[in-house]
Short mmCIF file of C-alpha atoms in Angstrom, two decimals:
data_model
loop_
_atom_site.label_atom_id
_atom_site.label_comp_id
_atom_site.label_asym_id
_atom_site.label_seq_id
_atom_site.Cartn_x
_atom_site.Cartn_y
_atom_site.Cartn_z
CA MET A 1 -6.12 9.57 9.29
CA LYS A 2 -6.93 11.18 5.99
CA VAL A 3 -7.20 9.07 2.85
CA SER A 4 -8.99 9.54 -0.43
CA THR A 5 -10.02 6.76 -2.75
CA ARG A 6 -10.94 6.32 -6.39
CA THR A 7 -11.46 3.39 -8.70
CA ASP A 8 -9.23 3.11 -11.75
CA ASP A 9 -9.56 0.23 -14.23
CA GLY A 10 -10.88 -2.18 -11.60
CA ALA A 11 -8.33 -1.25 -8.92
CA VAL A 12 -8.99 0.86 -5.86
CA VAL A 13 -6.40 3.62 -5.49
CA VAL A 14 -6.03 4.76 -1.89
CA ARG A 15 -4.12 8.01 -1.55
CA VAL A 16 -2.69 8.33 1.96
CA GLU A 17 -2.82 12.05 2.71
CA VAL A 18 -0.58 12.28 5.77
CA ALA A 19 3.13 12.88 6.05
CA ARG A 20 3.70 10.23 8.72
CA LEU A 21 2.17 6.77 8.65
CA VAL A 22 2.83 5.58 12.19
CA TYR A 23 1.45 3.32 14.91
CA ALA A 24 -0.88 5.98 16.33
CA THR A 25 -2.74 6.32 13.01
CA LEU A 26 -2.93 2.66 11.96
CA ASP A 27 -6.28 1.75 13.53
CA SER A 28 -7.97 4.53 11.59
CA PHE A 29 -6.05 3.59 8.43
CA VAL A 30 -7.09 -0.07 8.61
CA ASP A 31 -10.69 0.89 9.38
CA GLN A 32 -10.78 2.97 6.20
CA VAL A 33 -8.97 0.63 3.82
CA GLY A 34 -9.95 -2.77 5.20
CA PRO A 35 -13.30 -2.95 3.38
CA TYR A 36 -11.52 -2.69 0.01
CA LEU A 37 -9.70 -5.94 0.78
CA GLU A 38 -12.91 -7.88 1.42
CA ALA A 39 -13.78 -8.24 -2.26
CA ASP A 40 -12.96 -11.37 -4.21
CA ARG A 41 -9.56 -10.83 -5.86
CA PRO A 42 -9.04 -7.29 -4.56
CA ALA A 43 -6.64 -4.97 -6.37
CA VAL A 44 -5.59 -2.06 -4.16
CA VAL A 45 -2.91 0.53 -4.84
CA PHE A 46 -1.66 2.58 -1.90
CA ASP A 47 -0.42 5.94 -3.17
CA LEU A 48 2.17 6.98 -0.59
CA SER A 49 3.43 10.07 -2.42
CA SER A 50 2.50 12.30 0.57
CA VAL A 51 4.12 9.99 3.14
CA ASN A 52 7.68 10.95 4.06
CA TYR A 53 8.01 8.66 7.09
CA LEU A 54 6.65 5.33 8.22
CA ASP A 55 7.58 3.31 11.27
CA SER A 56 7.98 -0.44 11.71
CA ALA A 57 4.36 -0.76 12.84
CA ALA A 58 3.21 0.79 9.55
CA ILE A 59 5.37 -1.65 7.59
CA GLY A 60 3.88 -4.50 9.60
CA CYS A 61 0.41 -3.13 8.85
CA LEU A 62 1.16 -3.05 5.11
CA MET A 63 2.32 -6.66 5.33
CA ASP A 64 -0.94 -7.58 7.10
CA LEU A 65 -2.90 -5.88 4.32
CA TYR A 66 -0.83 -7.82 1.78
CA ARG A 67 -1.76 -11.09 3.53
CA ARG A 68 -5.44 -10.14 3.64
CA ALA A 69 -5.44 -9.44 -0.09
CA ALA A 70 -3.51 -12.63 -0.87
CA ALA A 71 -6.00 -14.69 1.18
CA ARG A 72 -8.68 -13.51 -1.27
CA HIS A 73 -6.45 -14.12 -4.30
CA GLY A 74 -5.87 -10.39 -4.69
CA ARG A 75 -2.91 -8.07 -4.71
CA ILE A 76 -1.79 -4.75 -3.36
CA ALA A 77 0.91 -2.41 -4.61
CA LEU A 78 2.58 0.78 -3.44
CA ALA A 79 2.98 3.84 -5.63
CA GLY A 80 4.72 7.19 -5.47
CA VAL A 81 6.99 6.04 -2.66
CA LEU A 82 9.55 8.66 -1.61
CA GLU A 83 13.20 7.61 -1.39
CA ARG A 84 13.36 7.63 2.42
CA VAL A 85 10.24 5.46 2.70
CA GLU A 86 11.45 3.10 -0.03
CA ARG A 87 14.73 2.61 1.86
CA MET A 88 12.74 1.51 4.93
CA LEU A 89 10.64 -0.88 2.86
CA ARG A 90 13.75 -2.37 1.25
CA MET A 91 15.62 -2.66 4.58
CA THR A 92 12.76 -4.71 6.00
CA GLY A 93 12.26 -6.80 2.87
CA ALA A 94 8.65 -5.67 2.44
CA HIS A 95 9.37 -4.89 -1.23
CA GLU A 96 9.86 -8.63 -1.80
CA PHE A 97 6.12 -9.09 -1.21
CA ILE A 98 4.55 -5.73 -2.03
CA PRO A 99 5.61 -4.29 -5.40
CA ILE A 100 6.57 -0.63 -5.58
CA TYR A 101 5.78 1.51 -8.64
CA GLY A 102 6.66 5.06 -9.57
CA SER A 103 3.06 6.15 -10.02
CA ALA A 104 -0.45 4.98 -9.23
CA ALA A 105 -1.11 4.63 -12.97
CA ASP A 106 1.87 2.26 -13.32
CA ALA A 107 0.66 0.22 -10.35
CA VAL A 108 -2.90 0.01 -11.69
CA ARG A 109 -1.59 -1.23 -15.04
CA ALA A 110 0.54 -3.85 -13.29
CA LEU A 111 -2.27 -5.09 -11.08
CA GLY A 112 -4.51 -5.35 -14.10
CA GLY A 113 -2.01 -7.68 -15.75
CA SER A 114 -1.52 -11.35 -15.00
CA SER A 115 2.03 -11.25 -13.70
CA GLY A 116 2.46 -7.92 -11.93
CA GLY A 117 6.07 -8.10 -10.52
CA ASN A 118 8.20 -5.47 -8.87
CA GLU A 119 9.45 -2.45 -10.72
#
């Protein structure tokens, strides 16, 4: 699983650099991003602009990451989500918990604020 990370205004931006986020890649994904959720009040943006497909296991994984962040009084957000992927997130209701933003910059700004809702 290939990801790149950077810090932007106190948030960690994780760019997922694969076309398919699926069950077979999730162990590696969690191993790479899990440490960012261990901080107190983590703020993590997952830039999914390269991802054109995710399966139900990947959605479940994102929900697990959401719960891990929430347990530490933090938040996660998704950015750059392609239409097909967004449809899957909306069909499963994941967008009710994990906000979706058009760009990583928009998500970073939202996580830096006190309310942060969905876009």
